[in-house]
Every structure is written in C-alpha cells, then in structure tokens.
Amino acid sequence: MGPEVTKILTDTGPSPSADVVVIGGGIVGVSTAYALAQRGVSVVVCEKGHIAGEQSSRNWGWVRRNGRDPRELPLMMESFRVWNEFAASGLDTGFTVCGVMAVARNAEDQARHEQFVRDAQPFQIGSRIVTAAEMRDILPGLRAPFRSGLYNPADARAEPQRAAPAIAMAARALGAEIVQHCAVRGIERQAGRICGVVTELGYIRTSQVVVAGGAWSRLFLGNMGIDLPQMKILSSVCRTAPVEGLPPTSAYLGDIAYRQRDDGGYNIAPTMNLSVPIVPDMIRLARHYLPAFRVEHDMVRPRLDRRFLIELLTPRHWALDMPTVFEKTRVLDSMPDIRLTRRAVTALQTMFPAAEPIHVLQHWAGLIDVMPDAVPVIDTLPDTPGLTVSTGYSGHGFGIGPGAGQLTADLVTGRKPVVDPAPFRLSRFTDGTRLRIVGGF
C-alpha cells in the first residue's frame, strides 16, 4: 500500500462548463489550478482517484535547486518563490529549509559537481563544493570515504502526503473546483479546437485543457493521436520511525538517499538498480531512450513482471461513451522492491554507525513518468488548439511543481511566461534537436 495521504473534502461533481479543465490531481495539476484561480480563471481539476494518490505522495520530499539540470533552474527559482509564499500564508505543506548534500565518490563526480556550480553561478543559489572534512561537519557521524560534496544549505524539504492536498484546498478556496474519483475519458474537438471534456461524471464544456496526468499522460494523449515519448521507472522508498543520530540535512550518498520527515522519521531510498518495467513501449520508444540508457545504465535495471501483460492488454484507443482503464485503475500502487530498500537501510546504518537502530515502518513504490532527457514537457500543442501538456517530470516534479503550475497557467492564459518555456517544448523530440543528457547527482 502507498503512503497515507491527507484526505480532503472536495466537490462531488464538476460544473457543466469551465474556462479550463485540468486532468490530474498531482502536485503539478493542483498547482496549475491554484495559479489559474489566483487570476480569476474558472478551473476544474478532475482526478480519477484521490489527490496526490500516485507519485506526488510517493517521492522523497526534496525541494532542491542543488544539482538540478540547468534547464530547470529558472523554473526551480520560481518554484521556491511559491513554496515560500505557501509557507508565509500558513499553508501546511511541511516546507522546511534543511540543506541538501550530494557526495562525490570519485574525480568524475566532483568534476560534474564543479560544472554544476559554474552553470548555477548566474542564479546565485548558494551551491558550493565542500571538502570531505567539511562534509563530516555538515553530516555529523558520517563514516564513509567520500571525496567531496555538492552542498546547498538553503535547499529544503516538504511533506508529499500533505503538500498537494493542501495546495488543492488553497486552490478551492480561491474558487477552483477539485473533483476526486472523476476519471476523464477523453477530449472532444470541433473544427479542430477543443470544445469539451468527457468524464465519468458528465460532460464539461471548455476550450482549454491541461493534461497533467503523470504516468498516464502518454496513454491518454495517444488516444488523441499525440505521441508523447514517455516511459515509467519504478522507485521504491521506505519510511522509518524517529531516529536519533541521523543528520537533518537531506543527502544523496551514492547508492542511497535520505530525507528527514517532520515526524522525526526518515524517508530512505535506493538510487541505483531502479526498476524499469519491460513493457511494449520500450520497443516503440527505444530510439528515444538509447542515449539516456548509455549515460544512466548503471542506475537502472530492466524488470519483466506483470506490468508487461497489463500494458499489452490495455487498449491504446477507445470510445468516450464507455468506461475506460482510468476508471478501472484509480491508483497505480505498484509493489516496492523491498530487497533494495532494506539494503539501503543497512547501508545508511553502516555510514552512520553511531545512530540509533533504524526501524522501518513502511515500504512503498511509485511509477515515475520520465522523458528521454529527464526534462519535463510543459507546452501548448499548436496542432490541438486549447491543449496544454504538463508532464514527464522525471522524478523532479515535487519540488518544481508549484513553479511548473505557474508556467503552465501562463501558457494557458497567454500571459508572458514566468520563465522561457522553450527547453520544455514537446517538439524537441522530433525537430532534430540534439538531446542533452545531463545525468543525476
């Protein structure tokens, strides 16, 4: 079972019309609704399950600028502004400045960190290289032979099980409608333009739709003839009881990562051997993902399980007057790889031998929606007037979500974008652009 998400009371059904319909109640979807409602735009969020039921509640909970792809940094700066705005208004997202550290195991890691510091210099975010001795001061009790670290003391964390529900309720207070257990079957068009959305709870007249469906976006858009080259990676996480002797600074320690929770426990996750379910789309999208696989092959491992058969038997096209897979599967609740999470806990205990014994309370998994260059798609599609796509956040979506909502709302309303949206255009996968694979920490 996934983590326990804050339950919220929302609208029982959608209005018959709205300026904008947002498909997906993850952190990007509700942040988009929040930004639109701030501007007086009538918006309905349709979520087939419950708010933050999938990856938006299953991620690590980091809110970081440190080590990000430089293309995401302007948007992450905007996101930090919104996270701080939430905190100042009293919104309970668990936002807490704690610092983020990423270790360098070798000269190659350190060179990559040094390049990031140079790339990030124009943004003045405060990331710096620290020596092994400085790292041990920042992470007291660490007993591991790391070469150096990439550190940002001003980066933060938040609580994924609370954040998106809180943002959803803030959007609702501004006039947005939030409808849970309301699967969208598809989008209708007239003379090439969007005219409405078909949901299981009725029809919504609208001229603007945002698809923020996370791991479901490729399937949904495929029914409209739109090819989104999106895949899924299974990430496993465990939650612990409170632990004394582990630092509050979030850290990426090579094969593992951790983040303190505000209940005193920790989220601990493996960063290597992440499962890539073998599915039919692996063949269809192989040419897009070969460059990324060459860079990140040591971090992932293909896994053949029941997901292959599930996706093979899932219709790729359907009529809108009958129930769909979105009603059949309300929440993607995959089985975690408990062997990996247990190894991560053991490794962390070895790195911090003076810490109290670590007691695991829960394991869970989430399917991360990834793109070939690990950069999201945030784009209006000219061939489908009125359609905006905001998806493919590649495991970076929680921290950047509030800023992504602002940019998505800008594109929907035609306002000057808060950041340059060009790096996030869908056409980069088809217009001959040479994809840049930055890689992780």
Coordinates of N, CA, C and O in Angstrom, one line a residue, residues 205-333:
R205 N -18.1 21.6 -20.7 CA -17.8 22.4 -21.9 C -16.6 23.3 -21.5 O -16.6 23.9 -20.4
T206 N -15.6 23.3 -22.4 CA -14.4 24.1 -22.1 C -13.7 24.2 -23.4 O -13.8 23.5 -24.4
S207 N -12.8 25.2 -23.5 CA -12.0 25.5 -24.6 C -10.5 25.3 -24.3 O -9.7 25.3 -25.2
Q208 N -10.2 25.0 -23.0 CA -8.8 24.8 -22.6 C -8.7 23.6 -21.7 O -9.5 23.5 -20.7
V209 N -7.7 22.8 -22.0 CA -7.5 21.6 -21.2 C -6.0 21.5 -20.9 O -5.1 21.7 -21.8
V210 N -5.7 21.1 -19.7 CA -4.3 20.9 -19.2 C -4.2 19.4 -18.9 O -5.0 18.9 -18.1
V211 N -3.3 18.7 -19.6 CA -3.0 17.3 -19.3 C -1.8 17.2 -18.3 O -0.7 17.4 -18.8
A212 N -2.1 16.9 -17.1 CA -1.1 16.8 -16.0 C -1.2 15.4 -15.4 O -1.3 15.3 -14.2
G213 N -1.2 14.4 -16.3 CA -1.6 13.0 -15.8 C -0.5 12.1 -15.4 O -0.7 10.9 -15.2
G214 N 0.7 12.7 -15.2 CA 1.8 11.9 -14.7 C 2.1 10.7 -15.6 O 2.1 10.7 -16.8
A215 N 2.2 9.5 -15.0 CA 2.5 8.3 -15.7 C 1.4 7.9 -16.7 O 1.6 7.0 -17.5
W216 N 0.2 8.5 -16.6 CA -0.9 8.1 -17.5 C -0.9 9.0 -18.7 O -1.7 8.8 -19.7
S217 N -0.1 10.0 -18.8 CA -0.2 11.0 -19.9 C 0.0 10.5 -21.3 O -0.7 10.8 -22.2
R218 N 1.0 9.6 -21.4 CA 1.2 9.0 -22.8 C 0.0 8.3 -23.3 O -0.4 8.4 -24.4
L219 N -0.6 7.4 -22.4 CA -1.7 6.7 -22.9 C -2.9 7.6 -23.2 O -3.5 7.4 -24.3
F220 N -3.2 8.6 -22.4 CA -4.3 9.5 -22.6 C -4.1 10.2 -23.9 O -5.0 10.3 -24.7
L221 N -2.9 10.8 -24.1 CA -2.7 11.6 -25.3 C -2.6 10.7 -26.5 O -3.0 11.2 -27.6
G222 N -2.2 9.5 -26.4 CA -2.1 8.6 -27.6 C -3.5 8.4 -28.2 O -3.6 8.2 -29.4
N223 N -4.6 8.4 -27.4 CA -5.9 8.2 -27.9 C -6.3 9.4 -28.8 O -7.2 9.3 -29.6
M224 N -5.6 10.5 -28.7 CA -5.8 11.7 -29.5 C -4.9 11.8 -30.7 O -4.9 12.7 -31.4
G225 N -4.0 10.8 -30.8 CA -3.1 10.8 -31.9 C -1.8 11.5 -31.6 O -1.0 11.9 -32.5
I226 N -1.6 11.9 -30.3 CA -0.4 12.6 -29.9 C 0.6 11.7 -29.3 O 0.3 10.9 -28.4
D227 N 1.8 11.7 -29.9 CA 2.9 10.7 -29.4 C 3.8 11.4 -28.4 O 4.7 12.2 -28.8
L228 N 3.6 11.1 -27.2 CA 4.4 11.6 -26.1 C 5.4 10.5 -25.7 O 5.0 9.5 -25.2
P229 N 6.7 10.7 -25.9 CA 7.7 9.7 -25.7 C 8.1 9.5 -24.2 O 9.2 9.8 -23.8
Q230 N 7.1 9.0 -23.5 CA 7.2 8.9 -22.0 C 7.3 7.5 -21.6 O 6.6 6.6 -22.1
M231 N 8.2 7.2 -20.6 CA 8.3 5.9 -20.1 C 8.1 6.0 -18.5 O 7.9 7.1 -18.0
K232 N 8.1 4.8 -17.9 CA 7.9 4.8 -16.4 C 9.1 4.0 -15.8 O 9.5 3.0 -16.3
I233 N 9.5 4.5 -14.6 CA 10.5 3.9 -13.8 C 9.9 3.6 -12.4 O 9.3 4.5 -11.8
L234 N 10.1 2.5 -11.9 CA 9.6 2.1 -10.5 C 10.7 2.5 -9.5 O 11.8 2.1 -9.5
S235 N 10.3 3.4 -8.6 CA 11.1 3.8 -7.5 C 10.5 3.4 -6.2 O 9.4 3.6 -5.9
S236 N 11.4 2.7 -5.3 CA 10.9 2.2 -4.0 C 11.5 3.1 -2.9 O 12.6 3.5 -3.0
V237 N 10.7 3.3 -1.9 CA 11.0 4.1 -0.7 C 10.6 3.4 0.5 O 9.6 2.7 0.5
C238 N 11.3 3.7 1.6 CA 10.8 3.2 2.9 C 10.7 4.4 3.9 O 11.4 5.4 3.8
R239 N 9.8 4.2 4.9 CA 9.6 5.2 5.9 C 10.0 4.6 7.3 O 9.6 3.5 7.5
T240 N 10.7 5.4 8.1 CA 11.2 4.8 9.4 C 10.5 5.5 10.5 O 9.9 6.6 10.4
A241 N 10.6 4.9 11.7 CA 10.3 5.5 12.9 C 11.3 6.6 13.2 O 12.4 6.7 12.6
P242 N 11.1 7.5 14.2 CA 12.1 8.5 14.5 C 13.4 7.9 14.9 O 13.5 6.8 15.5
V243 N 14.5 8.6 14.4 CA 15.8 8.1 14.6 C 16.7 9.2 15.2 O 16.7 10.3 14.6
E244 N 17.4 8.9 16.2 CA 18.4 9.9 16.7 C 19.7 9.5 16.2 O 20.1 8.4 16.0
G245 N 20.5 10.6 15.8 CA 21.8 10.3 15.3 C 22.0 10.4 13.8 O 23.1 10.3 13.3
L246 N 20.9 10.7 13.0 CA 21.0 10.9 11.6 C 20.8 12.4 11.4 O 20.0 13.1 12.1
P247 N 21.6 13.0 10.5 CA 21.5 14.5 10.3 C 20.2 14.9 9.7 O 19.5 14.2 9.0
P248 N 19.8 16.2 10.0 CA 18.6 16.7 9.3 C 18.8 17.2 7.9 O 17.8 17.3 7.1
T249 N 20.0 17.3 7.5 CA 20.3 17.7 6.1 C 20.0 16.5 5.2 O 20.5 15.4 5.4
S250 N 19.2 16.8 4.1 CA 18.9 15.7 3.2 C 20.2 15.4 2.4 O 21.0 16.3 2.0
A251 N 20.4 14.1 2.1 CA 21.7 13.8 1.4 C 21.5 12.7 0.4 O 20.7 11.7 0.6
Y252 N 22.3 12.8 -0.6 CA 22.4 11.8 -1.7 C 23.8 11.2 -1.5 O 24.8 11.8 -1.7
L253 N 23.8 9.9 -1.0 CA 25.1 9.3 -0.6 C 25.5 8.2 -1.6 O 25.7 7.1 -1.2
G254 N 25.5 8.5 -2.9 CA 25.9 7.5 -3.8 C 24.8 6.5 -4.1 O 23.9 6.8 -5.0
D255 N 24.8 5.4 -3.5 CA 23.8 4.4 -3.7 C 22.5 4.6 -3.0 O 21.5 3.9 -3.3
I256 N 22.4 5.5 -2.1 CA 21.2 5.7 -1.3 C 21.0 7.2 -1.1 O 21.9 8.0 -1.3
A257 N 19.8 7.6 -0.7 CA 19.4 8.9 -0.3 C 18.5 8.9 0.8 O 17.7 7.9 1.0
Y258 N 18.5 10.0 1.6 CA 17.5 10.0 2.7 C 17.1 11.5 2.9 O 17.7 12.4 2.5
R259 N 16.0 11.6 3.6 CA 15.4 12.9 4.0 C 14.6 12.8 5.3 O 13.8 11.8 5.5
Q260 N 14.9 13.7 6.2 CA 14.2 13.6 7.5 C 12.8 14.1 7.3 O 12.5 15.0 6.5
R261 N 11.9 13.4 7.9 CA 10.5 13.8 7.9 C 10.2 14.7 9.1 O 11.0 14.7 10.1
D262 N 9.1 15.4 9.1 CA 8.8 16.3 10.3 C 8.3 15.6 11.5 O 8.1 16.2 12.5
D263 N 8.1 14.2 11.3 CA 7.7 13.4 12.5 C 8.9 12.8 13.2 O 8.8 12.0 14.1
G264 N 10.1 13.2 12.7 CA 11.3 12.6 13.3 C 11.8 11.4 12.6 O 13.0 10.9 12.8
G265 N 11.0 10.8 11.8 CA 11.4 9.6 11.0 C 12.1 10.1 9.7 O 12.4 11.3 9.5
Y266 N 12.5 9.1 8.9 CA 13.2 9.4 7.6 C 12.6 8.6 6.5 O 12.1 7.5 6.6
N267 N 12.7 9.2 5.3 CA 12.5 8.5 4.0 C 13.8 8.1 3.5 O 14.8 8.9 3.4
I268 N 14.0 6.8 3.2 CA 15.2 6.3 2.7 C 15.0 5.5 1.4 O 14.0 4.8 1.3
A269 N 15.8 5.8 0.4 CA 15.6 5.2 -0.9 C 16.9 4.8 -1.5 O 17.9 5.5 -1.4
P270 N 16.8 3.7 -2.3 CA 18.0 3.3 -3.1 C 18.0 4.2 -4.3 O 17.0 4.7 -4.8
T271 N 19.2 4.5 -4.8 CA 19.3 5.4 -6.0 C 19.9 4.6 -7.2 O 20.0 5.1 -8.3
M272 N 20.3 3.4 -7.0 CA 20.8 2.5 -8.1 C 19.9 1.3 -8.2 O 19.0 1.0 -7.4
N273 N 20.0 0.7 -9.4 CA 19.2 -0.5 -9.7 C 17.7 -0.2 -9.7 O 16.9 -1.1 -9.4
L274 N 17.3 1.0 -10.1 CA 15.9 1.3 -10.1 C 15.3 0.5 -11.2 O 15.8 0.3 -12.3
S275 N 14.1 0.0 -11.0 CA 13.4 -0.9 -11.9 C 12.8 -0.2 -13.1 O 12.0 0.8 -12.9
V276 N 13.1 -0.6 -14.3 CA 12.4 -0.2 -15.5 C 11.5 -1.3 -16.0 O 12.1 -2.3 -16.5
P277 N 10.2 -1.3 -15.8 CA 9.4 -2.4 -16.2 C 9.5 -2.6 -17.7 O 9.4 -1.6 -18.5
I278 N 9.7 -3.8 -18.1 CA 9.8 -4.1 -19.5 C 8.3 -4.1 -20.0 O 7.5 -4.9 -19.6
V279 N 8.0 -3.2 -20.9 CA 6.7 -3.1 -21.5 C 6.8 -2.9 -23.0 O 7.9 -2.6 -23.5
P280 N 5.7 -3.0 -23.7 CA 5.7 -2.8 -25.2 C 6.3 -1.5 -25.6 O 7.0 -1.4 -26.6
D281 N 6.1 -0.4 -24.8 CA 6.6 0.9 -25.2 C 8.1 0.9 -25.2 O 8.7 1.8 -25.8
M282 N 8.8 0.0 -24.5 CA 10.2 0.0 -24.6 C 10.7 -0.2 -26.0 O 11.8 0.4 -26.4
I283 N 10.0 -1.0 -26.7 CA 10.4 -1.2 -28.1 C 10.0 0.0 -29.0 O 10.8 0.4 -29.8
R284 N 8.8 0.5 -28.8 CA 8.3 1.6 -29.6 C 9.2 2.8 -29.4 O 9.4 3.6 -30.3
L285 N 9.7 3.0 -28.2 CA 10.4 4.3 -27.9 C 11.9 4.1 -27.7 O 12.7 5.0 -27.2
A286 N 12.5 2.9 -28.1 CA 13.9 2.6 -27.9 C 14.8 3.7 -28.5 O 15.8 4.0 -27.8
R287 N 14.5 4.2 -29.7 CA 15.4 5.1 -30.3 C 15.5 6.4 -29.5 O 16.6 7.1 -29.5
H288 N 14.5 6.8 -28.8 CA 14.5 8.0 -27.9 C 15.3 7.8 -26.7 O 16.0 8.7 -26.2
Y289 N 15.3 6.6 -26.1 CA 15.9 6.4 -24.8 C 17.3 5.8 -24.8 O 18.0 5.7 -23.8
L290 N 17.8 5.4 -26.0 CA 19.2 4.8 -26.0 C 20.2 5.8 -25.5 O 21.1 5.4 -24.7
P291 N 20.2 7.1 -25.9 CA 21.2 8.0 -25.3 C 21.2 8.1 -23.8 O 22.2 8.1 -23.1
A292 N 20.0 8.1 -23.2 CA 19.9 8.2 -21.8 C 20.4 6.9 -21.1 O 21.0 6.9 -20.1
F293 N 20.0 5.8 -21.7 CA 20.5 4.5 -21.2 C 22.0 4.4 -21.2 O 22.6 3.8 -20.2
R294 N 22.6 4.9 -22.2 CA 24.1 4.9 -22.2 C 24.7 5.7 -21.0 O 25.7 5.3 -20.5
V295 N 24.1 6.8 -20.7 CA 24.5 7.6 -19.6 C 24.2 7.1 -18.2 O 25.0 7.1 -17.3
E296 N 23.0 6.5 -18.1 CA 22.5 6.1 -16.8 C 22.3 4.6 -16.6 O 21.6 4.1 -15.7
H297 N 23.0 3.8 -17.4 CA 22.8 2.4 -17.4 C 23.1 1.7 -16.1 O 22.5 0.7 -15.7
D298 N 24.0 2.3 -15.3 CA 24.4 1.7 -14.0 C 23.3 2.0 -12.9 O 23.4 1.5 -11.8
M299 N 22.4 2.9 -13.2 CA 21.4 3.3 -12.2 C 20.1 2.5 -12.4 O 19.3 2.4 -11.4
V300 N 19.8 1.9 -13.5 CA 18.6 1.2 -13.8 C 18.8 -0.2 -14.2 O 19.9 -0.6 -14.6
R301 N 17.7 -1.0 -14.0 CA 17.8 -2.4 -14.5 C 16.4 -2.8 -14.9 O 15.4 -2.6 -14.3
P302 N 16.3 -3.3 -16.2 CA 15.0 -3.7 -16.7 C 14.4 -4.9 -15.8 O 15.2 -5.7 -15.3
R303 N 13.1 -4.9 -15.7 CA 12.5 -5.9 -14.9 C 11.2 -6.4 -15.6 O 10.3 -5.6 -16.0
L304 N 11.1 -7.7 -15.9 CA 10.0 -8.2 -16.5 C 9.0 -8.7 -15.4 O 9.4 -9.6 -14.6
D305 N 7.8 -8.1 -15.4 CA 6.8 -8.6 -14.4 C 5.5 -8.4 -15.1 O 5.3 -8.3 -16.3
R306 N 4.4 -8.5 -14.2 CA 3.1 -8.5 -14.8 C 2.7 -7.2 -15.5 O 1.7 -7.1 -16.2
R307 N 3.5 -6.1 -15.3 CA 3.2 -4.8 -16.0 C 3.3 -5.0 -17.5 O 2.5 -4.3 -18.2
F308 N 4.1 -5.9 -18.0 CA 4.2 -6.1 -19.5 C 2.8 -6.6 -20.0 O 2.3 -6.0 -21.0
L309 N 2.2 -7.6 -19.3 CA 0.9 -8.1 -19.8 C -0.2 -7.0 -19.6 O -1.0 -6.9 -20.4
I310 N -0.1 -6.3 -18.5 CA -1.1 -5.3 -18.2 C -1.1 -4.3 -19.3 O -2.2 -3.9 -19.9
E311 N 0.1 -3.8 -19.7 CA 0.1 -2.7 -20.8 C -0.1 -3.3 -22.1 O -0.7 -2.6 -23.0
L312 N 0.2 -4.6 -22.4 CA 0.0 -5.2 -23.7 C -1.5 -5.3 -23.9 O -2.0 -5.1 -25.0
L313 N -2.3 -5.6 -22.8 CA -3.7 -5.8 -22.9 C -4.5 -4.6 -22.7 O -5.8 -4.6 -22.9
T314 N -3.9 -3.5 -22.4 CA -4.6 -2.2 -22.2 C -4.9 -1.6 -23.6 O -3.9 -1.3 -24.4
P315 N -6.1 -1.3 -23.9 CA -6.4 -0.7 -25.2 C -5.7 0.7 -25.4 O -5.6 1.5 -24.4
R316 N -5.1 0.9 -26.5 CA -4.5 2.2 -26.8 C -5.4 3.2 -27.4 O -5.1 4.4 -27.5
H317 N -6.6 2.8 -27.8 CA -7.6 3.7 -28.4 C -9.0 3.2 -27.8 O -9.2 2.0 -27.7
W318 N -9.9 4.1 -27.6 CA -11.1 3.8 -27.0 C -12.2 4.8 -27.4 O -11.9 6.0 -27.7
A319 N -13.4 4.4 -27.3 CA -14.5 5.4 -27.4 C -14.8 6.1 -26.1 O -14.4 5.6 -25.0
L320 N -15.4 7.2 -26.1 CA -15.6 8.0 -24.9 C -16.9 7.8 -24.2 O -17.2 8.4 -23.2
D321 N -17.8 6.9 -24.8 CA -19.1 6.7 -24.2 C -19.1 5.4 -23.3 O -20.2 4.9 -22.9
M322 N -17.9 4.8 -23.1 CA -17.9 3.6 -22.3 C -16.8 3.8 -21.2 O -15.8 4.6 -21.4
P323 N -16.9 3.0 -20.1 CA -15.8 3.1 -19.1 C -14.4 2.7 -19.6 O -14.3 1.9 -20.6
T324 N -13.4 3.3 -19.1 CA -12.0 3.2 -19.6 C -11.1 2.6 -18.5 O -11.5 2.4 -17.4
V325 N -9.9 2.4 -18.9 CA -8.9 1.9 -17.9 C -8.7 2.9 -16.8 O -8.3 2.5 -15.7
F326 N -9.0 4.2 -17.0 CA -8.8 5.2 -15.9 C -9.8 5.0 -14.8 O -9.6 5.4 -13.7
E327 N -11.0 4.4 -15.1 CA -11.9 4.1 -14.1 C -11.6 2.7 -13.4 O -11.8 2.5 -12.3
K328 N -11.0 1.9 -14.2 CA -10.6 0.5 -13.7 C -9.5 0.6 -12.7 O -9.4 -0.1 -11.7
T329 N -8.5 1.5 -13.0 CA -7.3 1.6 -12.1 C -7.3 3.0 -11.6 O -6.7 3.9 -12.2
R330 N -7.8 3.2 -10.4 CA -7.9 4.5 -9.8 C -6.5 5.0 -9.3 O -6.2 6.2 -9.4
V331 N -5.7 4.1 -8.8 CA -4.4 4.5 -8.3 C -3.4 3.4 -8.7 O -3.6 2.2 -8.5
L332 N -2.3 3.9 -9.3 CA -1.1 3.0 -9.6 C -0.4 2.7 -8.3 O 0.2 3.6 -7.7
D333 N -0.5 1.5 -7.8 CA 0.0 1.1 -6.5 C 0.9 -0.1 -6.6 O 0.5 -1.2 -6.3

